[in-house]
XYZ file of C-alpha atoms in Angstrom:
323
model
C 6.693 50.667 119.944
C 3.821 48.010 120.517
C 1.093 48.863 118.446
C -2.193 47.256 118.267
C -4.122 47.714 114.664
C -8.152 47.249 115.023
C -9.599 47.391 111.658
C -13.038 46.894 110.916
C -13.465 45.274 107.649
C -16.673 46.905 106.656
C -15.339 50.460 106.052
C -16.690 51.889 103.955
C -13.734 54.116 102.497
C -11.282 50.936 102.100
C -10.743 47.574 100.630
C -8.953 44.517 101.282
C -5.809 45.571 99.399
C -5.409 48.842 100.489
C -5.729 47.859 104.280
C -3.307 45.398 103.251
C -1.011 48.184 101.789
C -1.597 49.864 105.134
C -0.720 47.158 107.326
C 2.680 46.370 105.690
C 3.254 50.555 105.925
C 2.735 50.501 109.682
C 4.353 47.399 110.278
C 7.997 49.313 109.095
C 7.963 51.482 112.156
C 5.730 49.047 114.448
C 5.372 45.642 116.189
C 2.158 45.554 115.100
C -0.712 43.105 115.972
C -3.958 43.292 113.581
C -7.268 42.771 114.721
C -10.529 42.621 112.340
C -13.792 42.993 114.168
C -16.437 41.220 114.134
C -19.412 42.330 116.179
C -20.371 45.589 117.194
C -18.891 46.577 120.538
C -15.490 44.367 119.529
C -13.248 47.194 119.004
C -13.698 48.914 122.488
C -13.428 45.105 123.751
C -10.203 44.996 121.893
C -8.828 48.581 123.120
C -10.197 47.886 126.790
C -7.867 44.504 127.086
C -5.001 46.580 125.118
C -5.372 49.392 128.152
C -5.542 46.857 130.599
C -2.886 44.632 129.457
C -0.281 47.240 130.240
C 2.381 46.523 127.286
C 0.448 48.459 124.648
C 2.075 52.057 123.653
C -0.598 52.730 121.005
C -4.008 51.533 119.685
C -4.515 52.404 115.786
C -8.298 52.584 114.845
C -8.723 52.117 110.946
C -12.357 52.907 110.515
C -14.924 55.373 111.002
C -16.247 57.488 113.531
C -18.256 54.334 115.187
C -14.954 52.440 115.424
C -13.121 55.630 116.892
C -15.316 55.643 119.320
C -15.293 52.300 120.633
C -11.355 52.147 120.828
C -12.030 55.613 122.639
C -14.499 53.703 125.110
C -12.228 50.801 125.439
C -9.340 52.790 126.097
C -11.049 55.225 128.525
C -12.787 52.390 130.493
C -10.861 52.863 133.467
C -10.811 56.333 133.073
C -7.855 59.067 131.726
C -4.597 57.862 133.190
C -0.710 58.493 131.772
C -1.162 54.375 131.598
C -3.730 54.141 128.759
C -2.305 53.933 125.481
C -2.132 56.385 122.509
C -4.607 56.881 120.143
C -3.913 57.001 116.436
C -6.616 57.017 113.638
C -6.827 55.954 109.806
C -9.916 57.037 108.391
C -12.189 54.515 106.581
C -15.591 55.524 107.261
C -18.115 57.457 104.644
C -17.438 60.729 106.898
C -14.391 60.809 109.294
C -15.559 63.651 111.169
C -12.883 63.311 114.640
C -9.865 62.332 112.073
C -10.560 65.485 109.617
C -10.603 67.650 113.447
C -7.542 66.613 114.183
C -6.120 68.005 110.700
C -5.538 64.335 109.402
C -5.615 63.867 105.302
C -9.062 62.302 104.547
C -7.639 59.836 102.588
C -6.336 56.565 104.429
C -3.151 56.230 102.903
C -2.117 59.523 102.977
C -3.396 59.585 107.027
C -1.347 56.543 107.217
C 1.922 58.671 105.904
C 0.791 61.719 108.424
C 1.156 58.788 111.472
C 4.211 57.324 110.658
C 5.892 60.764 110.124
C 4.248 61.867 113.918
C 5.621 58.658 115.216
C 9.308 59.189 113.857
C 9.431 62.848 115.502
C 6.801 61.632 118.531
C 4.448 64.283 117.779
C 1.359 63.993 119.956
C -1.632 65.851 121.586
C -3.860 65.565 124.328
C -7.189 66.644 123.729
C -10.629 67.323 125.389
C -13.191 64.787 125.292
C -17.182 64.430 126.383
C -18.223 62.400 128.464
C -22.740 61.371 128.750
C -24.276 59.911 131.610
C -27.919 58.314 131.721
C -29.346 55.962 134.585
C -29.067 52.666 133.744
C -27.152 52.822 130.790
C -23.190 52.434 130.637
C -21.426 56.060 130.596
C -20.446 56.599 126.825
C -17.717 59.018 125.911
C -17.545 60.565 122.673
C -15.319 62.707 120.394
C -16.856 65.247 118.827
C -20.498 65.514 118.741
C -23.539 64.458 120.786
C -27.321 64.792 120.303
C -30.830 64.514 121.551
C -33.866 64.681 119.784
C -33.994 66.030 115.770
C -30.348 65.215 115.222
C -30.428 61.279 116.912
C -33.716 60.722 115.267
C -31.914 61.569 111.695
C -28.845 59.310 112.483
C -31.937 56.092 113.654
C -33.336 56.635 110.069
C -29.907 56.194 108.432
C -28.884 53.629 110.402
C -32.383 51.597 109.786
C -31.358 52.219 106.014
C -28.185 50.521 106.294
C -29.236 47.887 108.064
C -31.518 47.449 105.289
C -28.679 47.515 102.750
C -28.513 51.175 102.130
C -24.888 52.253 101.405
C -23.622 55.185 103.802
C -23.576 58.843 101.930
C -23.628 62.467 102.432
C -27.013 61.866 99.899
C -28.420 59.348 102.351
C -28.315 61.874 105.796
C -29.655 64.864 103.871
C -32.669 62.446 102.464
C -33.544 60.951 105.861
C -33.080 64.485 107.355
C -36.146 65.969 105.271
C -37.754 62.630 105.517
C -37.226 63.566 109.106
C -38.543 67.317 109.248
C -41.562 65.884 107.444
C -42.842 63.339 109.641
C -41.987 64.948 112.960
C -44.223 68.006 112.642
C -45.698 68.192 115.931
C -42.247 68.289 117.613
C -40.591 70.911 115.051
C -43.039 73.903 117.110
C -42.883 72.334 120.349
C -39.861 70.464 121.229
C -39.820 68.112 124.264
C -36.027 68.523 125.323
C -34.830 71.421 128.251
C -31.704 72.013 128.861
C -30.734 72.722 132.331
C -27.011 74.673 133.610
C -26.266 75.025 137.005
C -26.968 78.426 138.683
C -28.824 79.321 134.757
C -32.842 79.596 134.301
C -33.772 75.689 132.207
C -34.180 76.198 128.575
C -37.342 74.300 127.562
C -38.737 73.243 124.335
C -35.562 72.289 122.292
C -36.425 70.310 119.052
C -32.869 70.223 118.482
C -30.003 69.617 120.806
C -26.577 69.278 119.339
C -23.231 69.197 121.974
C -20.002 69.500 120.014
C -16.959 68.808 121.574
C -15.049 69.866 118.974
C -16.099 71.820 115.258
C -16.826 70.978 112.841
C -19.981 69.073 113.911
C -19.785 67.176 110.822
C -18.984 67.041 107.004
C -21.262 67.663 103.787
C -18.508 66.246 101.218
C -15.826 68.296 101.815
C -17.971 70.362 103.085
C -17.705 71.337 106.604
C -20.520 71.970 108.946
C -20.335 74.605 112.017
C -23.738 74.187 114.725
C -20.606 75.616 117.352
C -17.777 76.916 115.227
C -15.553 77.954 118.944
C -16.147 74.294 119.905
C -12.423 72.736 120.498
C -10.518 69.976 121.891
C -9.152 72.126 124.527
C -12.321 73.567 125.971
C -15.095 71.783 127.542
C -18.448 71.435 125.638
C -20.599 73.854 123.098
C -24.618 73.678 122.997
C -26.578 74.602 119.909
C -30.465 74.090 119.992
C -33.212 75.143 118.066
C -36.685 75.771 119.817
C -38.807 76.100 116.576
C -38.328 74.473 113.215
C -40.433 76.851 110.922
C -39.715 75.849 107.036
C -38.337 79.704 106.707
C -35.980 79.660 110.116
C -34.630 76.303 109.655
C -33.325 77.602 106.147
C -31.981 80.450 107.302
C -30.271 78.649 110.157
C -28.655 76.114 107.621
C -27.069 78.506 105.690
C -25.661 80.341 109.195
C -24.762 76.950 110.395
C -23.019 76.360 106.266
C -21.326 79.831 106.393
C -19.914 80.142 109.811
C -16.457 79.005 110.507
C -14.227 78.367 113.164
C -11.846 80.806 114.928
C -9.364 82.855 113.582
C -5.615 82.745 114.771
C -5.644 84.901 118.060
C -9.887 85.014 118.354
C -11.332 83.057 121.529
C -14.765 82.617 119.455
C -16.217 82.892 116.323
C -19.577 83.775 115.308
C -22.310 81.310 114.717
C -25.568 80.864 114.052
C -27.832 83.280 115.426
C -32.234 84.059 115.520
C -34.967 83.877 117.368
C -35.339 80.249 118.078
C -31.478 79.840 118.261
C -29.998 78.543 121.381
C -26.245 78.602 121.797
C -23.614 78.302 124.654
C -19.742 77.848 124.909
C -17.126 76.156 127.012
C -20.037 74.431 129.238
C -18.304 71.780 131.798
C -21.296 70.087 133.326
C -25.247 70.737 132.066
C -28.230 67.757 131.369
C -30.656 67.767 128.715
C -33.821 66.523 130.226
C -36.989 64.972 127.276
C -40.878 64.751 128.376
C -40.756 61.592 126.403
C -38.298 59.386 125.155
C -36.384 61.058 122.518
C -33.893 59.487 120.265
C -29.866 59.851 121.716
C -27.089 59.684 119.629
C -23.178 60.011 120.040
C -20.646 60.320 117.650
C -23.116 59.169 114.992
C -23.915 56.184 116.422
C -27.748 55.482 117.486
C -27.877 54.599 121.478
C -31.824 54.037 121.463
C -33.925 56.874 123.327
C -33.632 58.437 126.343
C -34.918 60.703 128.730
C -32.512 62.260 130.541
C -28.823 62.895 129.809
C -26.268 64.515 131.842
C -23.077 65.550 130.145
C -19.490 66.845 131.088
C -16.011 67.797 129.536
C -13.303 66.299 130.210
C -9.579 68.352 128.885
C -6.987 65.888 128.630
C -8.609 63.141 128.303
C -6.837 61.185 125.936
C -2.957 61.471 123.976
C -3.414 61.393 120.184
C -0.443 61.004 117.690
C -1.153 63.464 114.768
């Protein structure tokens, strides 16, 4: 199998020797070619000339969740097809959110055991993906979680931290997150984002808009975190929003959002977080959030700048993972 390795050297979860331990393990079972990046945007470059050069089975993304979703981007540029390669994915990142949904180990080299053993007995899936639209930016798909508003504002800070030399941790988010709540206190009574469904009454004055694509949303430690607990790769998208972000009510919704859970075997949903100011839908295939001012837009963790409007849909089988 033809295999094309993009690694991005700055993650955060690996160094040099144990990508190089990784390397030589994939290189057993593939005819591998390595890639480091070195710009932001490089890896989707990479995957998009892998997809369109026809002779690549598989792209491997050793990273985090901004690398995944780049080789996701790259891949998808064209759009699904049986043509476009595989996915596979070794996490390195601080959080790993898509590679822990699939049921990969957290830790790279045991991931990196779970691939090669999928690749001996060609065990693969095909899974849902989302897909955002906003005029006059490129369409940007994404693998497990999107946001407008609270959430994107929350992944700016950290990202302006980093930038700044910060080092990425759970610590980090939940700091900039009350750093957050704290300075936005005109917006946490009366939020700027509706949401609008076809053939559904708009839901106005969202502080908080979180689409999942798949749960958990994302990862306190070990932790897992559940906005949409029946979010899945084989539906289309889940909607959680918060109208009001009282001190008292955004407590209590935490600890919903900490204690809820996904699914059990043979139940089509699972309970989640529920109140007042609680806003919460399932298995959505098309909807737009819509902002009275620019609000900050995030996807898969990664800050896109702000936006007003955002139109989003779900895509099932849009992409063939090896897990």
């Amino acid at each position: 199998m033809r295999a094309l390795l993009v690694v991005n050297p700055m993650a955060t979860s690996t160094s040099a020797r144990t990508r190089d331990v990784l390397i030589h393990a994939l290189r057993s079972d593939l005819k591998l070619e390595v890639v480091q990046t070195a710009y932001r945007g490089h890896a989707g470059d990479l995957a998009r000339a892998a997809a369109e050069d026809g002779g690549v089975d598989l792209v491997v993304a050793l990273g985090g969740d901004g690398t995944v979703n780049e080789v996701v981007n790259g891949l998808l540029a064209h759009g699904p097809s049986e043509r476009v390669p595989r996915l596979a994915v070794v996490p390195g990142g601080s959080t790993n959110v898509f590679a822990r949904a699939l049921g990969l180990p957290n830790d790279p080299v045991e991931a990196t055991g779970a691939l090669l053993d999928a690749l001996a007995v060609r065990r693969e899936r095909s899974i849902g993906l989302g897909k955002a639209f906003s005029e006059g930016q490129p369409d940007r798909w994404f693998t497990f979680t999107a946001g407008l508003g609270f959430d994107a504002g929350v992944v700016g800070r950290v990202e302006e931290q980093r930038r700044a030399g910060r080092r990425s941790t759970h610590a980090l988010y939940v700091n900039q997150a009350l750093r957050h709540y704290v300075t936005e206190r005109e917006h946490r009574r009366n939020g700027p984002v509706t949401l609008q469904i076809n053939g559904q009454e708009p839901v106005p004055g969202l502080v908080l808009s979180i689409v999942s694509n798949t749960s958990p949303w994302t990862f306190l430690g070990n932790r897992p975190v559940y906005p949409s607990p029946s979010a899945s790769f084989e539906t289309h998208l889940d909607i959680f929003g918060i109208t009001r972000m009282t001190a008292f009510g955004t407590a209590r919704t935490v600890r919903q959002i900490l204690r809820s859970h996904t699914p059990a075997d043979g139940a089509a949903t699972a309970s989640g977080p529920a109140g007042k100011h609680v806003v919460s839908y399932h298995d959505v295939r098309h909807f737009t959030l819509v902002s009275e001012e620019p609000a900050p837009f995030q996807v898969d963790g990664d800050h896109l700048g702000d936006r007003s409007r955002v139109s989003f849909t779900g895509v099932r089988r849009a992409l063939r993972v090896i897990v």
